[in-house]
PDB file of C-alpha atoms in Angstrom:
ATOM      1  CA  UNK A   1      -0.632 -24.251 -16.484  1.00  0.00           C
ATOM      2  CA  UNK A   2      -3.258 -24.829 -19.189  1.00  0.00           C
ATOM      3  CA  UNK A   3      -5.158 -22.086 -20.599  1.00  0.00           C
ATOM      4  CA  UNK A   4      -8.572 -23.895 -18.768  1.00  0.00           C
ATOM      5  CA  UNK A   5      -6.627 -24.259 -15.333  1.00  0.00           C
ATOM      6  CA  UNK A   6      -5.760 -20.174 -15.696  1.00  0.00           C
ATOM      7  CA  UNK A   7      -9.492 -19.286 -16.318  1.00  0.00           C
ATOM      8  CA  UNK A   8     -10.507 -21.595 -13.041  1.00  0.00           C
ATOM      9  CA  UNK A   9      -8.100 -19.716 -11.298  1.00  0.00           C
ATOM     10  CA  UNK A  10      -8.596 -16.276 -12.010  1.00  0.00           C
ATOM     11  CA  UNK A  11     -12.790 -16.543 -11.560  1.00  0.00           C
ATOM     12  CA  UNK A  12     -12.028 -18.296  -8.286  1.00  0.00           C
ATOM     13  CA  UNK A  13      -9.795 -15.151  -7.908  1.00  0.00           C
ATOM     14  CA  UNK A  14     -12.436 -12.830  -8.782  1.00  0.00           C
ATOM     15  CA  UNK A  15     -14.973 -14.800  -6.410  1.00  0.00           C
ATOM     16  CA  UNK A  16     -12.168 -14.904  -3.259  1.00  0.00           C
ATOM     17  CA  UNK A  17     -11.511 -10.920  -4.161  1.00  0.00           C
ATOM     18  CA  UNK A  18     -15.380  -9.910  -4.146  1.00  0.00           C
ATOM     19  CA  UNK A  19     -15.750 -11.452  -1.309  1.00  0.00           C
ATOM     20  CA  UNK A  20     -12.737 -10.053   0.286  1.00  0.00           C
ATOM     21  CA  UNK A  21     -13.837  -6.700  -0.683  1.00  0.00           C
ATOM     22  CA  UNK A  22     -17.641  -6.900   0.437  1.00  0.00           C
ATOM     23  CA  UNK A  23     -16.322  -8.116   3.430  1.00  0.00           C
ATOM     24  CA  UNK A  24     -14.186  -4.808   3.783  1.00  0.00           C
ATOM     25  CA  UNK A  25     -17.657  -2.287   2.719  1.00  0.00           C
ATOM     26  CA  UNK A  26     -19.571  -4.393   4.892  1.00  0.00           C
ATOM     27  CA  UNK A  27     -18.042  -2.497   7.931  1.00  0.00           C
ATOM     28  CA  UNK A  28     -18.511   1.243   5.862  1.00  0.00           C
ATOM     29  CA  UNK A  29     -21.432   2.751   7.529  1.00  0.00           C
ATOM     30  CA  UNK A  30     -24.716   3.566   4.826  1.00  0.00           C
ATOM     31  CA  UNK A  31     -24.198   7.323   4.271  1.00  0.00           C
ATOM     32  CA  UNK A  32     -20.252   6.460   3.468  1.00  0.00           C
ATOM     33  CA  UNK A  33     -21.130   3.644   1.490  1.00  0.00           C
ATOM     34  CA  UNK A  34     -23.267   5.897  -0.990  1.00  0.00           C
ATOM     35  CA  UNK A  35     -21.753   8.888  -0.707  1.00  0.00           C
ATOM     36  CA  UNK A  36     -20.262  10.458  -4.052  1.00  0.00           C
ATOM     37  CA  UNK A  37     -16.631  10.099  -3.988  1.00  0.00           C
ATOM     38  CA  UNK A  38     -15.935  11.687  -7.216  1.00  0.00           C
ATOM     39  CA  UNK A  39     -15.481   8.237  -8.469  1.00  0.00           C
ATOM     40  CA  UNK A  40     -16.142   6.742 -11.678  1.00  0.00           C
ATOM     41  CA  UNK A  41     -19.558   4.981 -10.335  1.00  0.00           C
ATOM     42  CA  UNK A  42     -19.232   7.973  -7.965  1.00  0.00           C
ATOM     43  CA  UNK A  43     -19.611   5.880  -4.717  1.00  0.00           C
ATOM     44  CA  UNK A  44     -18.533   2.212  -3.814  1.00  0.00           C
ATOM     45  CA  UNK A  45     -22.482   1.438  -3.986  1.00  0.00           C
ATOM     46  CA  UNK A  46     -22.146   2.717  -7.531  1.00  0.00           C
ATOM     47  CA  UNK A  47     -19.130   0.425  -8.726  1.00  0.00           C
ATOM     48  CA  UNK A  48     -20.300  -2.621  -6.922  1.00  0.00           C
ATOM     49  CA  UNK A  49     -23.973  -2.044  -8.339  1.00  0.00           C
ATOM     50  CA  UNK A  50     -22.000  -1.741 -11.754  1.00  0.00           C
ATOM     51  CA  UNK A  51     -19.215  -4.610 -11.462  1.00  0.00           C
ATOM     52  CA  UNK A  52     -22.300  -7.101 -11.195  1.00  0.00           C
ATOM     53  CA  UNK A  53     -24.395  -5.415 -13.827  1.00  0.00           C
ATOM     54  CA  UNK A  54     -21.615  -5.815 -16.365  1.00  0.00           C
ATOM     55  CA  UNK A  55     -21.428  -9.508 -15.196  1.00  0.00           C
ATOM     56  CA  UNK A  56     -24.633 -10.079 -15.791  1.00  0.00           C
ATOM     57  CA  UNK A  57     -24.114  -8.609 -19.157  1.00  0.00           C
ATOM     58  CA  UNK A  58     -21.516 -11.125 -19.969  1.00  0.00           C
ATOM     59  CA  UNK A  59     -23.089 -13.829 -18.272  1.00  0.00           C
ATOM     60  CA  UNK A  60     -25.944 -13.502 -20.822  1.00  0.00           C
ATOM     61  CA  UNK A  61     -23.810 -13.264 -23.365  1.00  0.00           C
ATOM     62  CA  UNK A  62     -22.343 -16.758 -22.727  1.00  0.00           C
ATOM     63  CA  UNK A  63     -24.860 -18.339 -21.804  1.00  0.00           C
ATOM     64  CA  UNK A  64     -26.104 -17.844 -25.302  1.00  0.00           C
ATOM     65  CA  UNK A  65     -29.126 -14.808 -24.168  1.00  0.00           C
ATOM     66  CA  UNK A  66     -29.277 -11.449 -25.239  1.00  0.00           C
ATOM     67  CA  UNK A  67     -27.799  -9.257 -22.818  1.00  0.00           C
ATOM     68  CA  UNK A  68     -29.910  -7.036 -20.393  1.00  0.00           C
ATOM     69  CA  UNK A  69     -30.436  -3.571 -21.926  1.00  0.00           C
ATOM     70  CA  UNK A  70     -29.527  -1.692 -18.900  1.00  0.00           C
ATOM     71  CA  UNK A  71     -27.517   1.410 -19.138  1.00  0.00           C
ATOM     72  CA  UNK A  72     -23.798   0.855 -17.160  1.00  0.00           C
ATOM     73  CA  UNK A  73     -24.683   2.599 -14.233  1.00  0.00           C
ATOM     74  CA  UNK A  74     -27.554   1.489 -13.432  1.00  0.00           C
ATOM     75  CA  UNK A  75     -27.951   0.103  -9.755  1.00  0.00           C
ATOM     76  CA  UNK A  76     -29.828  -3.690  -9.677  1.00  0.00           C
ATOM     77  CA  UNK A  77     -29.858  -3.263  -5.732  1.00  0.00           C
ATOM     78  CA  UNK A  78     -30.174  -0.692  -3.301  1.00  0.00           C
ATOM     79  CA  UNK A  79     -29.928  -2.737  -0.493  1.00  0.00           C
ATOM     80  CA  UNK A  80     -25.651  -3.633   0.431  1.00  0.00           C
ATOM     81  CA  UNK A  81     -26.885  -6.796   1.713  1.00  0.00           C
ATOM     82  CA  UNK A  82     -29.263  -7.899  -1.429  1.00  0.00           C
ATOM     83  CA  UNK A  83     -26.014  -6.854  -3.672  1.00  0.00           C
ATOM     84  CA  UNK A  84     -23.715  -9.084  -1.625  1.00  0.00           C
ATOM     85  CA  UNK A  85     -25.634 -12.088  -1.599  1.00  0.00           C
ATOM     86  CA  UNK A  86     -26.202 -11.368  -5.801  1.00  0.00           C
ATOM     87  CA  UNK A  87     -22.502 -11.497  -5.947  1.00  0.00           C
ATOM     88  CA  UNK A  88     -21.986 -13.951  -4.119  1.00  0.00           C
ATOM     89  CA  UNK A  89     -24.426 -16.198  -6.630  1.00  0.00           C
ATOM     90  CA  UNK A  90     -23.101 -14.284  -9.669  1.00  0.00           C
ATOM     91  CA  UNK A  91     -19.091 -15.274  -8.711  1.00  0.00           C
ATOM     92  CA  UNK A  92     -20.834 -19.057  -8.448  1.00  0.00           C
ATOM     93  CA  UNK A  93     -22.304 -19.149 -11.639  1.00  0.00           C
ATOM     94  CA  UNK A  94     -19.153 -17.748 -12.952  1.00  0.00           C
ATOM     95  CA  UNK A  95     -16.443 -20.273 -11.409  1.00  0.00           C
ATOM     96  CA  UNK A  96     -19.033 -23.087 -12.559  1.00  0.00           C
ATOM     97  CA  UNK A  97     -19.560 -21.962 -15.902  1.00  0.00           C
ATOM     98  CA  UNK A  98     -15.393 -21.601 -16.612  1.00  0.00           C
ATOM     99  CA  UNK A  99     -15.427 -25.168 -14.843  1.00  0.00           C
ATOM    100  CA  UNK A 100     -17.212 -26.536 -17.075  1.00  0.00           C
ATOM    101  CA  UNK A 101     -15.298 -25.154 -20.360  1.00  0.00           C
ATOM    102  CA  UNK A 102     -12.506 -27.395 -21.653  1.00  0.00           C
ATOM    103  CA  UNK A 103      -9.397 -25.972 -24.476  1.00  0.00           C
ATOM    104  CA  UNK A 104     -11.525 -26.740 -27.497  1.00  0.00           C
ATOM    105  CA  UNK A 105     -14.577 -24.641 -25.709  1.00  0.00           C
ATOM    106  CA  UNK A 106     -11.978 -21.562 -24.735  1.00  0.00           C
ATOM    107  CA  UNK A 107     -10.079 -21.112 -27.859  1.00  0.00           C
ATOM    108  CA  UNK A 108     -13.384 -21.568 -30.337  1.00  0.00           C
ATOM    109  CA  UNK A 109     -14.724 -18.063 -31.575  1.00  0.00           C
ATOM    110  CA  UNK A 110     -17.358 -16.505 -29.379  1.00  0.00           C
ATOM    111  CA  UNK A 111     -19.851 -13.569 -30.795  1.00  0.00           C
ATOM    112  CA  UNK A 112     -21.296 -11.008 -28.953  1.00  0.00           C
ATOM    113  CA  UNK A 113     -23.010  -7.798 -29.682  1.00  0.00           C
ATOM    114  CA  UNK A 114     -21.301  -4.524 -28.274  1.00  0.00           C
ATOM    115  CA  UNK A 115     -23.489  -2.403 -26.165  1.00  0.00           C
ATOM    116  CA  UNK A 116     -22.343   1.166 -27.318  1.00  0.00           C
ATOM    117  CA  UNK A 117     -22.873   1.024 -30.790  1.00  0.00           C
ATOM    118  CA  UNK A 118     -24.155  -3.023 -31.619  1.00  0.00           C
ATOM    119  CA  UNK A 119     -20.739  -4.193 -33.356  1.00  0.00           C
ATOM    120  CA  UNK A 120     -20.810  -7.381 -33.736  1.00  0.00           C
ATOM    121  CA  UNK A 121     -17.841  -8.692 -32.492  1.00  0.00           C
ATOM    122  CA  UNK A 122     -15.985 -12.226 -32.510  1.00  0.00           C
ATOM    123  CA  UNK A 123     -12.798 -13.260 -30.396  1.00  0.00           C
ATOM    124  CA  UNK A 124     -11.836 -16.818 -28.659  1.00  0.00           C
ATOM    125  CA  UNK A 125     -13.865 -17.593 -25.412  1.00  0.00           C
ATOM    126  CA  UNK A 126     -10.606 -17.143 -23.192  1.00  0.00           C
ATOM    127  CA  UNK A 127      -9.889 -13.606 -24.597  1.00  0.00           C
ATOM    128  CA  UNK A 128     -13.666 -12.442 -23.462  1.00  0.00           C
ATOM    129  CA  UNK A 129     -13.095 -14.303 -20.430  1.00  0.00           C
ATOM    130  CA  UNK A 130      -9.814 -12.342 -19.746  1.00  0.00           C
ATOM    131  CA  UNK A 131     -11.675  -8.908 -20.249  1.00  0.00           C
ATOM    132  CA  UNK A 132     -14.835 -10.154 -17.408  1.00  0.00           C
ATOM    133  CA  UNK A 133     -11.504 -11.107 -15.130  1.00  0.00           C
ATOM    134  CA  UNK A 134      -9.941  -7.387 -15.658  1.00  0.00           C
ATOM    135  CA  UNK A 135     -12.900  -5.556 -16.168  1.00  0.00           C
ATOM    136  CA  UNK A 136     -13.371  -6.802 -12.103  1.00  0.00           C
ATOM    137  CA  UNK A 137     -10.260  -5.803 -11.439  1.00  0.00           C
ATOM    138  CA  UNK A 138      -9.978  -1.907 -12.390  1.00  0.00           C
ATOM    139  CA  UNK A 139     -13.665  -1.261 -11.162  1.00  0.00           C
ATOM    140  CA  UNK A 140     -12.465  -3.795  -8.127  1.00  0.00           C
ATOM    141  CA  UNK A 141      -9.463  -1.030  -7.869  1.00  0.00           C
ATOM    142  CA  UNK A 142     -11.295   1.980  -8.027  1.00  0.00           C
ATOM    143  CA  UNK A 143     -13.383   0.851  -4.964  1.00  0.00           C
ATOM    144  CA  UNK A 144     -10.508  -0.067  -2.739  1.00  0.00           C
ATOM    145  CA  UNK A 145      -9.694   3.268  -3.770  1.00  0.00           C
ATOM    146  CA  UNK A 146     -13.079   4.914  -2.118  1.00  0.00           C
ATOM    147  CA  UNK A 147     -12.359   2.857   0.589  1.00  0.00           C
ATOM    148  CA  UNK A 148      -9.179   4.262   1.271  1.00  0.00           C
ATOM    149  CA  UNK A 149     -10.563   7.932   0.701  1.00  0.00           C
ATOM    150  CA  UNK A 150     -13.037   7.306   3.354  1.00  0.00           C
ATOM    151  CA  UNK A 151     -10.019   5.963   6.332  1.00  0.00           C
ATOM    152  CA  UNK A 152     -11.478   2.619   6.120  1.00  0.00           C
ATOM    153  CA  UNK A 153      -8.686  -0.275   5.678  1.00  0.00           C
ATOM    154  CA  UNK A 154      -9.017  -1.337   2.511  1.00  0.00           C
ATOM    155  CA  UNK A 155      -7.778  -5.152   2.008  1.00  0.00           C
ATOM    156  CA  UNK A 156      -5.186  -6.677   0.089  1.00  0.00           C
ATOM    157  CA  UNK A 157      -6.815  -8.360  -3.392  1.00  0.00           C
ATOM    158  CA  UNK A 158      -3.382  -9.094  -4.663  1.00  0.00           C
ATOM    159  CA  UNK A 159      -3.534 -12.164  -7.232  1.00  0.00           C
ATOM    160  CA  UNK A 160      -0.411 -13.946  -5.034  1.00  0.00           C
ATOM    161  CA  UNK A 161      -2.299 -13.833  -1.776  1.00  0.00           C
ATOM    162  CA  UNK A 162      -5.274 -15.494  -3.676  1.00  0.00           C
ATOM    163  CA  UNK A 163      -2.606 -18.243  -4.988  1.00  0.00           C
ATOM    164  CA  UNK A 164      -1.097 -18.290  -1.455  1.00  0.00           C
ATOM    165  CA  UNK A 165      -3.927 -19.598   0.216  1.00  0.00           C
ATOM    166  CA  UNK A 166      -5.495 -21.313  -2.313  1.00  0.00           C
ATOM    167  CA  UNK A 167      -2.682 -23.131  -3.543  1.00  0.00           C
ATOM    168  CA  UNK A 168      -3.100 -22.515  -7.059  1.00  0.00           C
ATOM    169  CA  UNK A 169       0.071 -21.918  -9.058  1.00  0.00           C
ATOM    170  CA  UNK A 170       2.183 -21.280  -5.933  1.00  0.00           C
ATOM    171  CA  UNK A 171       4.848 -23.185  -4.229  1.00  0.00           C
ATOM    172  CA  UNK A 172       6.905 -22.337  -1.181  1.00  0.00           C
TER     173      UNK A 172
END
């Protein structure tokens, strides 16, 4: 597998997961859904408001525009239903924007400005790509974890399930 076809996979991953797992909060009731957990983000509104903001972040970032000055936990969306269908456009842009990268694109140095103290910072496209994938995947974590805490069945976002079903560096 190519270092390109592993960067299509893994946003399709992150899109198939987020929408696994707003499928799974869509059934928590309002008052759950907010409540403070003692999580990071303190509720699963919290780390869903945040696992988009930080997207959006990046998003700017390589898309060549200064990145929104928001503070990490801020919330974009009150509303579950505005913040799922924000996701569900944010996961798009994503999977289109790593479709359209090719080696050349993903190995060349990218800059970016860090947030918490305005380092400037330089690393190949695929390595900022690879935090964006993780960074979804701990805060991703952390709410299956709330979920959990509040006797809700949380789902399976296991990497092999997406490959299972997607076909996608799996065979039988």
């Amino acid at each position: 597998m190519s270092l390109h076809e592993h960067c299509r996979m893994m946003a399709g991953y992150n899109a198939w997961a987020n929408a696994t797992l707003y499928g799974a909060c869509a059934k928590v009731s309002d008052a759950d859904y907010k409540s403070d957990q003692g999580a990071f983000f303190r509720s699963l509104h919290g780390a869903l408001n945040h696992i988009l903001l930080t997207d959006r972040i990046w998003g700017a970032r390589f898309n060549g525009r200064t990145a929104p000055s928001w503070t990490l936990d801020t919330i974009l969306f009150d509303d579950f239903g505005a913040l799922r269908v924000a996701r569900e456009v944010e996961d798009g842009k994503l999977v289109d924007f790593v479709a359209r990268l090719d080696e050349e694109q993903l190995a060349a140095d990218f800059r970016w400005t860090r947030k918490a103290d305005g380092m400037q910072v330089a690393q190949p496209l695929w390595a900022a790509l690879a935090h964006l994938f993780n960074h979804q995947t701990h805060h991703r974590g952390q709410a299956h974890d709330v979920l959990t805490r509040l006797g809700h069945e949380a789902p399976s976002l296991d990497l092999v399930i997406y490959q299972r079903e997607s076909g996608i560096g799996f065979r039988a």
